[in-house]
GROMACS .gro file of C-alpha atoms in nm:
model
  412
    1MET     CA    1  14.247   7.055  23.401
    2THR     CA    2  14.392   6.822  23.134
    3HIS     CA    3  14.742   6.797  23.276
    4GLY     CA    4  14.585   6.624  23.584
    5ARG     CA    5  14.604   6.305  23.386
    6PHE     CA    6  14.984   6.368  23.363
    7PHE     CA    7  15.023   6.404  23.740
    8VAL     CA    8  14.814   6.082  23.797
    9ALA     CA    9  15.037   5.904  23.548
   10GLY     CA   10  15.328   6.026  23.760
   11GLY     CA   11  15.183   5.836  24.061
   12LEU     CA   12  15.049   6.152  24.264
   13SER     CA   13  14.724   6.128  24.454
   14LEU     CA   14  14.416   6.300  24.353
   15ALA     CA   15  14.439   6.520  24.649
   16LEU     CA   16  14.779   6.617  24.582
   17LEU     CA   17  14.687   6.676  24.213
   18ALA     CA   18  14.414   6.923  24.324
   19GLY     CA   19  14.660   7.106  24.532
   20ALA     CA   20  14.900   7.133  24.255
   21CYS     CA   21  14.623   7.277  24.025
   22HIS     CA   22  14.524   7.536  24.296
   23GLU     CA   23  14.897   7.630  24.348
   24ASP     CA   24  14.944   7.681  23.974
   25GLU     CA   25  14.660   7.932  23.962
   26LEU     CA   26  14.761   8.100  24.286
   27PHE     CA   27  15.121   8.172  24.184
   28SER     CA   28  15.088   8.307  23.835
   29PRO     CA   29  15.393   8.503  23.748
   30LEU     CA   30  15.412   8.881  23.717
   31PRO     CA   31  15.450   9.045  23.379
   32PRO     CA   32  15.818   9.099  23.305
   33GLN     CA   33  15.903   9.468  23.346
   34TYR     CA   34  16.020   9.561  22.992
   35ALA     CA   35  15.850   9.706  22.693
   36GLY     CA   36  15.605   9.431  22.562
   37GLY     CA   37  15.680   9.214  22.860
   38ALA     CA   38  15.321   9.127  22.945
   39MET     CA   39  15.304   8.921  22.614
   40PHE     CA   40  15.586   8.695  22.764
   41GLN     CA   41  15.445   8.633  23.095
   42ARG     CA   42  15.409   8.276  23.017
   43TYR     CA   43  15.604   8.136  22.720
   44VAL     CA   44  15.549   7.780  22.611
   45ALA     CA   45  15.756   7.607  22.348
   46MET     CA   46  15.623   7.333  22.117
   47GLY     CA   47  15.832   7.124  21.879
   48ASN     CA   48  16.047   6.811  21.839
   49SER     CA   49  16.400   6.693  21.945
   50ILE     CA   50  16.574   7.019  21.904
   51THR     CA   51  16.343   7.208  22.120
   52ALA     CA   52  16.342   6.919  22.378
   53GLY     CA   53  16.725   6.955  22.414
   54PHE     CA   54  16.830   6.646  22.229
   55GLN     CA   55  17.204   6.624  22.146
   56SER     CA   56  17.433   6.357  22.038
   57GLY     CA   57  17.175   6.091  21.983
   58GLY     CA   58  17.012   6.129  22.337
   59PHE     CA   59  16.898   6.370  22.593
   60ASN     CA   60  16.915   6.430  22.982
   61ASP     CA   61  16.866   6.698  23.229
   62SER     CA   62  17.205   6.856  23.136
   63THR     CA   63  17.116   6.875  22.767
   64GLN     CA   64  16.769   6.978  22.847
   65LYS     CA   65  16.901   7.288  23.015
   66GLN     CA   66  17.094   7.379  22.709
   67SER     CA   67  16.769   7.401  22.495
   68TYR     CA   68  16.724   7.733  22.306
   69ALA     CA   69  16.372   7.738  22.474
   70LEU     CA   70  16.508   7.763  22.824
   71LEU     CA   71  16.754   8.029  22.717
   72LEU     CA   72  16.477   8.234  22.551
   73ALA     CA   73  16.244   8.187  22.844
   74THR     CA   74  16.531   8.325  23.069
   75ALA     CA   75  16.570   8.627  22.858
   76MET     CA   76  16.198   8.684  22.864
   77GLY     CA   77  16.176   8.644  23.236
   78SER     CA   78  15.915   8.386  23.191
   79GLN     CA   79  15.885   8.079  23.429
   80TYR     CA   80  16.021   7.764  23.274
   81TYR     CA   81  15.914   7.414  23.342
   82TYR     CA   82  16.027   7.097  23.148
   83PRO     CA   83  16.010   6.727  23.185
   84SER     CA   84  16.361   6.656  23.347
   85PHE     CA   85  16.512   6.328  23.250
   86THR     CA   86  16.757   6.181  23.499
   87MET     CA   87  17.129   6.101  23.411
   88PRO     CA   88  17.261   5.947  23.216
   89GLY     CA   89  16.944   6.011  22.991
   90CYS     CA   90  16.677   5.860  22.776
   91PRO     CA   91  16.858   5.752  22.576
   92PRO     CA   92  17.205   5.851  22.718
   93PRO     CA   93  17.391   6.079  22.459
   94ILE     CA   94  17.701   5.971  22.287
   95ASP     CA   95  18.008   6.091  22.463
   96THR     CA   96  18.274   5.940  22.206
   97LEU     CA   97  18.185   5.878  21.849
   98PHE     CA   98  18.496   5.729  21.720
   99THR     CA   99  18.623   5.439  21.928
  100ALA     CA  100  18.865   5.139  21.876
  101SER     CA  101  18.564   4.898  21.836
  102GLY     CA  102  18.395   5.116  21.592
  103VAL     CA  103  18.091   5.147  21.819
  104PRO     CA  104  18.016   5.486  21.953
  105HIS     CA  105  18.045   5.500  22.343
  106THR     CA  106  17.745   5.659  22.527
  107LEU     CA  107  17.727   5.814  22.866
  108GLY     CA  108  17.738   5.569  23.141
  109ALA     CA  109  17.786   5.263  22.918
  110PRO     CA  110  17.786   4.973  22.942
  111LEU     CA  111  17.589   4.982  23.270
  112ALA     CA  112  17.349   5.260  23.201
  113PRO     CA  113  16.998   5.159  23.110
  114PRO     CA  114  16.856   5.264  22.782
  115CYS     CA  115  16.623   5.499  22.947
  116ALA     CA  116  16.679   5.648  23.306
  117LEU     CA  117  16.321   5.784  23.293
  118ARG     CA  118  16.182   6.115  23.427
  119SER     CA  119  16.279   6.285  23.756
  120PRO     CA  120  16.033   6.225  24.030
  121THR     CA  121  15.987   6.588  24.089
  122ILE     CA  122  15.673   6.678  23.891
  123PRO     CA  123  15.652   7.043  23.779
  124PRO     CA  124  15.315   7.213  23.810
  125TYR     CA  125  15.271   7.245  23.441
  126LEU     CA  126  15.512   7.226  23.136
  127THR     CA  127  15.629   7.510  22.940
  128ASN     CA  128  15.847   7.302  22.711
  129VAL     CA  129  15.609   7.039  22.563
  130ALA     CA  130  15.835   6.943  22.268
  131VAL     CA  131  15.876   6.556  22.198
  132PRO     CA  132  16.178   6.402  22.013
  133GLY     CA  133  16.071   6.246  21.683
  134ALA     CA  134  15.752   6.452  21.648
  135THR     CA  135  15.622   6.529  21.307
  136THR     CA  136  15.325   6.750  21.200
  137PHE     CA  137  15.104   6.435  21.251
  138ASP     CA  138  15.171   6.472  21.631
  139PRO     CA  139  15.087   6.807  21.785
  140VAL     CA  140  14.716   6.741  21.798
  141SER     CA  141  14.703   6.378  21.833
  142THR     CA  142  14.651   6.178  22.180
  143LEU     CA  143  14.665   5.845  22.002
  144PRO     CA  144  14.965   5.678  21.861
  145THR     CA  145  15.094   5.806  21.519
  146VAL     CA  146  15.356   5.673  21.284
  147SER     CA  147  15.600   5.897  21.459
  148SER     CA  148  15.509   5.892  21.823
  149ASN     CA  149  15.729   5.699  22.052
  150ALA     CA  150  15.783   5.604  22.430
  151LEU     CA  151  15.896   5.974  22.497
  152THR     CA  152  15.567   6.087  22.377
  153LEU     CA  153  15.401   5.929  22.656
  154PHE     CA  154  15.680   5.989  22.912
  155ILE     CA  155  15.664   6.372  22.838
  156LEU     CA  156  15.295   6.428  22.780
  157GLY     CA  157  15.128   6.159  22.986
  158GLY     CA  158  14.862   6.090  22.737
  159ARG     CA  159  14.795   6.445  22.615
  160SER     CA  160  14.879   6.594  22.290
  161GLN     CA  161  15.137   6.888  22.269
  162VAL     CA  162  14.855   7.142  22.195
  163GLU     CA  163  14.662   7.012  22.505
  164ALA     CA  164  14.981   7.033  22.711
  165ALA     CA  165  15.056   7.389  22.595
  166ALA     CA  166  14.691   7.492  22.649
  167ASP     CA  167  14.704   7.366  23.005
  168ALA     CA  168  15.003   7.599  23.074
  169HIS     CA  169  14.766   7.900  22.978
  170PRO     CA  170  15.041   8.057  22.742
  171THR     CA  171  15.059   8.410  22.659
  172PHE     CA  172  15.328   8.338  22.400
  173LEU     CA  173  15.407   8.036  22.197
  174SER     CA  174  15.714   7.930  21.971
  175VAL     CA  175  15.634   7.638  21.737
  176TRP     CA  176  15.914   7.450  21.552
  177ILE     CA  177  15.751   7.145  21.400
  178GLY     CA  178  15.814   6.977  21.060
  179ASN     CA  179  16.176   6.898  21.048
  180ASN     CA  180  16.108   6.528  21.093
  181ASP     CA  181  15.869   6.533  20.799
  182VAL     CA  182  16.166   6.537  20.587
  183LEU     CA  183  16.445   6.416  20.797
  184GLY     CA  184  16.324   6.059  20.822
  185ALA     CA  185  16.370   6.033  20.449
  186ALA     CA  186  16.713   6.194  20.445
  187THR     CA  187  16.844   5.960  20.710
  188ASP     CA  188  16.683   5.636  20.600
  189GLN     CA  189  16.938   5.370  20.633
  190THR     CA  190  16.834   5.172  20.312
  191ASN     CA  191  16.726   5.447  20.074
  192ALA     CA  192  16.843   5.793  20.196
  193GLY     CA  193  16.624   6.059  20.033
  194ASP     CA  194  16.330   5.823  19.970
  195PRO     CA  195  16.060   6.041  19.842
  196THR     CA  196  15.788   5.818  19.964
  197LYS     CA  197  15.905   5.895  20.324
  198VAL     CA  198  15.857   6.276  20.277
  199THR     CA  199  15.530   6.414  20.396
  200PRO     CA  200  15.363   6.550  20.086
  201VAL     CA  201  15.326   6.941  20.099
  202ALA     CA  202  14.945   6.919  20.094
  203LEU     CA  203  14.927   6.668  20.381
  204PHE     CA  204  15.198   6.873  20.568
  205THR     CA  205  14.982   7.198  20.523
  206ALA     CA  206  14.674   7.005  20.638
  207ASN     CA  207  14.838   6.885  20.948
  208TYR     CA  208  14.982   7.224  21.022
  209ASP     CA  209  14.640   7.393  20.983
  210ALA     CA  210  14.483   7.133  21.223
  211MET     CA  211  14.741   7.228  21.492
  212LEU     CA  212  14.683   7.614  21.423
  213ALA     CA  213  14.314   7.562  21.464
  214ASP     CA  214  14.357   7.426  21.794
  215LEU     CA  215  14.596   7.690  21.892
  216ASP     CA  216  14.365   7.959  21.788
  217THR     CA  217  14.125   7.857  22.065
  218ILE     CA  218  14.366   7.931  22.342
  219SER     CA  219  14.234   8.234  22.494
  220THR     CA  220  14.520   8.355  22.693
  221LEU     CA  221  14.755   8.358  22.374
  222GLN     CA  222  14.873   8.705  22.276
  223GLY     CA  223  15.128   8.612  22.022
  224ALA     CA  224  15.365   8.350  21.878
  225ILE     CA  225  15.652   8.281  21.653
  226LEU     CA  226  15.637   8.006  21.397
  227VAL     CA  227  15.981   7.864  21.298
  228GLY     CA  228  16.038   7.709  20.961
  229VAL     CA  229  16.171   7.364  20.876
  230ALA     CA  230  16.557   7.342  20.854
  231ASP     CA  231  16.725   7.235  20.548
  232VAL     CA  232  16.789   6.878  20.636
  233ALA     CA  233  17.038   6.834  20.352
  234ALA     CA  234  17.265   7.093  20.528
  235ILE     CA  235  17.343   6.873  20.844
  236PRO     CA  236  17.681   6.729  20.871
  237TYR     CA  237  17.551   6.383  20.897
  238LEU     CA  238  17.551   6.419  20.526
  239SER     CA  239  17.861   6.472  20.323
  240TYR     CA  240  17.883   6.531  19.952
  241GLY     CA  241  18.006   6.252  19.735
  242HIS     CA  242  18.301   6.469  19.592
  243ILE     CA  243  18.433   6.509  19.944
  244TYR     CA  244  18.458   6.127  19.970
  245PHE     CA  245  18.617   6.120  19.638
  246GLY     CA  246  18.884   6.374  19.726
  247ALA     CA  247  18.973   6.188  20.044
  248PHE     CA  248  18.993   5.871  19.852
  249LEU     CA  249  19.242   6.042  19.602
  250GLY     CA  250  19.436   6.169  19.893
  251GLY     CA  251  19.480   5.820  20.030
  252ALA     CA  252  19.268   5.889  20.342
  253PHE     CA  253  19.094   5.545  20.331
  254PRO     CA  254  19.210   5.188  20.380
  255PRO     CA  255  19.355   5.028  20.061
  256THR     CA  256  19.063   4.793  20.020
  257MET     CA  257  18.831   5.078  19.984
  258THR     CA  258  18.756   5.243  19.647
  259VAL     CA  259  18.551   5.559  19.567
  260SER     CA  260  18.379   5.541  19.223
  261SER     CA  261  18.473   5.809  18.972
  262ASN     CA  262  18.104   5.894  18.960
  263CYS     CA  263  18.159   6.065  19.291
  264ALA     CA  264  18.391   6.326  19.130
  265PRO     CA  265  18.238   6.665  19.101
  266GLN     CA  266  18.023   6.762  18.789
  267SER     CA  267  18.333   6.954  18.648
  268SER     CA  268  18.515   6.632  18.634
  269GLY     CA  269  18.239   6.422  18.494
  270GLY     CA  270  18.072   6.292  18.803
  271ILE     CA  271  17.776   6.364  19.029
  272GLY     CA  272  17.951   6.394  19.351
  273ASP     CA  273  17.858   6.760  19.418
  274THR     CA  274  17.479   6.679  19.377
  275VAL     CA  275  17.497   6.344  19.601
  276LEU     CA  276  17.490   6.315  19.973
  277VAL     CA  277  17.649   6.019  20.150
  278PRO     CA  278  17.504   5.948  20.493
  279PHE     CA  279  17.739   5.913  20.787
  280GLN     CA  280  17.630   5.581  20.873
  281TYR     CA  281  17.666   5.436  20.541
  282GLY     CA  282  18.000   5.607  20.424
  283PHE     CA  283  18.174   5.526  20.752
  284GLY     CA  284  18.022   5.185  20.765
  285LEU     CA  285  18.222   5.114  20.442
  286ILE     CA  286  18.533   5.258  20.596
  287ALA     CA  287  18.490   5.022  20.890
  288GLN     CA  288  18.444   4.731  20.670
  289ALA     CA  289  18.742   4.820  20.469
  290ARG     CA  290  18.950   4.843  20.791
  291GLY     CA  291  18.837   4.492  20.872
  292GLY     CA  292  18.993   4.374  20.542
  293ALA     CA  293  18.684   4.369  20.340
  294THR     CA  294  18.691   4.508  19.973
  295VAL     CA  295  18.422   4.784  19.936
  296THR     CA  296  18.332   5.049  19.686
  297LEU     CA  297  18.142   5.378  19.752
  298ASP     CA  298  17.928   5.431  19.435
  299CYS     CA  299  17.739   5.758  19.420
  300THR     CA  300  17.457   5.592  19.245
  301ASP     CA  301  17.392   5.355  19.537
  302ASP     CA  302  17.045   5.375  19.682
  303HIS     CA  303  17.193   5.424  20.034
  304ASN     CA  304  17.284   5.779  19.922
  305ILE     CA  305  17.069   6.081  19.845
  306GLU     CA  306  17.060   6.097  19.468
  307PRO     CA  307  17.035   6.431  19.282
  308THR     CA  308  16.651   6.399  19.212
  309GLU     CA  309  16.609   6.328  19.566
  310LEU     CA  310  16.821   6.600  19.689
  311ALA     CA  311  16.640   6.837  19.473
  312ASN     CA  312  16.311   6.704  19.594
  313LEU     CA  313  16.423   6.771  19.970
  314HIS     CA  314  16.513   7.129  19.888
  315SER     CA  315  16.179   7.211  19.708
  316THR     CA  316  15.980   7.037  19.972
  317VAL     CA  317  16.144   7.236  20.257
  318ALA     CA  318  16.099   7.547  20.054
  319ALA     CA  319  15.723   7.463  20.025
  320TYR     CA  320  15.682   7.395  20.368
  321ASN     CA  321  15.837   7.713  20.478
  322ALA     CA  322  15.630   7.918  20.242
  323ALA     CA  323  15.320   7.765  20.383
  324ILE     CA  324  15.432   7.820  20.743
  325ALA     CA  325  15.531   8.191  20.670
  326ALA     CA  326  15.173   8.258  20.505
  327ARG     CA  327  15.004   8.114  20.814
  328ALA     CA  328  15.214   8.338  21.044
  329THR     CA  329  15.134   8.632  20.834
  330ALA     CA  330  14.772   8.560  20.838
  331ARG     CA  331  14.774   8.571  21.226
  332ASP     CA  332  15.021   8.856  21.259
  333TRP     CA  333  15.250   8.622  21.413
  334ALA     CA  334  15.635   8.628  21.381
  335PHE     CA  335  15.807   8.393  21.140
  336LEU     CA  336  16.167   8.271  21.154
  337ASN     CA  337  16.351   8.090  20.863
  338PRO     CA  338  16.631   7.909  21.045
  339ASN     CA  339  16.812   7.828  20.702
  340VAL     CA  340  16.957   8.181  20.692
  341ALA     CA  341  17.155   8.122  21.030
  342LEU     CA  342  17.228   7.768  20.917
  343ALA     CA  343  17.379   7.856  20.588
  344ALA     CA  344  17.602   8.111  20.757
  345LEU     CA  345  17.733   7.840  20.984
  346ARG     CA  346  17.776   7.593  20.702
  347ALA     CA  347  17.995   7.846  20.537
  348ASP     CA  348  18.253   7.799  20.818
  349PRO     CA  349  18.413   7.439  20.807
  350ALA     CA  350  18.504   7.485  21.172
  351GLN     CA  351  18.128   7.524  21.258
  352VAL     CA  352  17.990   7.261  21.014
  353ALA     CA  353  18.244   6.998  20.911
  354PRO     CA  354  18.227   6.911  20.539
  355PHE     CA  355  18.357   6.575  20.649
  356PRO     CA  356  18.347   6.410  20.988
  357ASN     CA  357  18.669   6.482  21.191
  358THR     CA  358  18.791   6.130  21.300
  359ALA     CA  359  19.061   6.291  21.505
  360ALA     CA  360  18.802   6.406  21.755
  361THR     CA  361  18.838   6.200  22.089
  362SER     CA  362  18.528   6.344  22.260
  363CYS     CA  363  18.200   6.484  22.174
  364TRP     CA  364  18.251   6.773  22.427
  365GLY     CA  365  18.571   6.930  22.304
  366ALA     CA  366  18.601   7.321  22.332
  367ASN     CA  367  18.726   7.368  21.977
  368ALA     CA  368  18.672   7.216  21.629
  369ALA     CA  369  18.925   6.949  21.696
  370GLY     CA  370  18.718   6.810  21.962
  371LYS     CA  371  18.398   6.810  21.767
  372PRO     CA  372  18.349   6.526  21.493
  373PHE     CA  373  18.086   6.732  21.306
  374GLY     CA  374  18.198   7.089  21.390
  375LEU     CA  375  18.125   7.325  21.659
  376ALA     CA  376  17.769   7.399  21.555
  377PHE     CA  377  17.655   7.032  21.587
  378SER     CA  378  17.652   6.768  21.848
  379CYS     CA  379  17.790   6.417  21.811
  380ASP     CA  380  17.503   6.271  21.608
  381GLY     CA  381  17.567   6.508  21.312
  382VAL     CA  382  17.194   6.599  21.314
  383HIS     CA  383  17.114   6.802  21.639
  384PRO     CA  384  17.268   7.138  21.713
  385SER     CA  385  17.522   7.201  21.982
  386ALA     CA  386  17.476   7.403  22.305
  387ALA     CA  387  17.636   7.690  22.117
  388THR     CA  388  17.400   7.661  21.831
  389HIS     CA  389  17.112   7.663  22.081
  390ARG     CA  390  17.233   7.980  22.207
  391LEU     CA  391  17.239   8.127  21.854
  392ILE     CA  392  16.888   8.010  21.788
  393ALA     CA  393  16.764   8.166  22.111
  394GLN     CA  394  16.929   8.492  22.017
  395ILE     CA  395  16.779   8.495  21.655
  396LEU     CA  396  16.432   8.405  21.795
  397ARG     CA  397  16.460   8.693  22.052
  398ASP     CA  398  16.559   8.929  21.775
  399SER     CA  399  16.287   8.821  21.540
  400ILE     CA  400  16.015   8.854  21.803
  401ASN     CA  401  16.139   9.201  21.898
  402VAL     CA  402  16.136   9.327  21.556
  403HIS     CA  403  15.786   9.187  21.480
  404TYR     CA  404  15.623   9.294  21.814
  405GLY     CA  405  15.827   9.596  21.893
  406SER     CA  406  15.902   9.440  22.228
  407LYS     CA  407  16.231   9.480  22.405
  408ILE     CA  408  16.309   9.118  22.535
  409PRO     CA  409  16.670   9.153  22.706
  410ALA     CA  410  16.973   8.985  22.558
  411VAL     CA  411  16.993   8.610  22.592
  412PRO     CA  412  17.218   8.543  22.908
   0.00000   0.00000   0.00000
């Protein structure tokens, strides 16, 4: 069994490994007792940081337990095993974004290590095989890729995501991969939106097809849901230039900071409603101004996502999702476009803040006043909050039930 390499990497003896494999086969779960339940006897989730449970720039056992994958597995009645990371995390999540020093405070800082590593308790197999940072280059690769990282080894132990999923003998899969094929460009610190850092559609499709070809060989698989790529331009880490311009006109910034008139909306002669300003760049300028420096936010600066780059991100995500949907249809698998729900959240400024809320004193507040980026997002402005994970689990459950005619119970 391939996952034997994972146990050996964890330090267990071969004898104990053999016992674990035998125990895995001995205690296969019974089919859930609802209409269509047999398909969900063993659910496995593939993906990247969202699926893994990453929030506020880090993850640990607490955030992992908030993943939509666990919530969906619970509703399905499927056993769930994940690679638990001990507190405070690997890396520890941000717990306070806005501090007097200007440096976000992370859980356990300053004494916490950058990675608290895996729990010594090794599960018999993994049903969440997602790896933060994964792109479409990663699910079939056991070798380093441009997007693999230390967590790839910590979580998979030398296997690919597809191999780890196959080792669990899944009856149903959810696959949410591809966000990072555009997110890296959108969040690039020197040239946000850089088209050279967006995976070309043809290469994305080839990568996705390679993954699906391997998944098609899993004999236990009865069904799956493929999740489309999220519109990365809709995350609150990115704010429109005209929002900065309005804040400037309202006197919200230090007196030594200017926002160029080209950040005004198009109706006022600017381009600010077609330019996105990354949080790190915009608030970096604000921090410099607070220190006495004279700075200007110009909406034509390379640090921002310019109109042509923004259009490219939108069209690329649409092309990715058309390809994913077509492949789901070809296999009679379910498909979910997450951008419908994301757009609904973005329409509510309490859910997705159009401009970061500097009054937030914590990342874990129970209302919008305590969330720098709104209720729907965690403290990095990129990854969804626990509440949004629950929403994702609900819409996945609904989509699966509609497609397969199953009766998965409500998400608890």
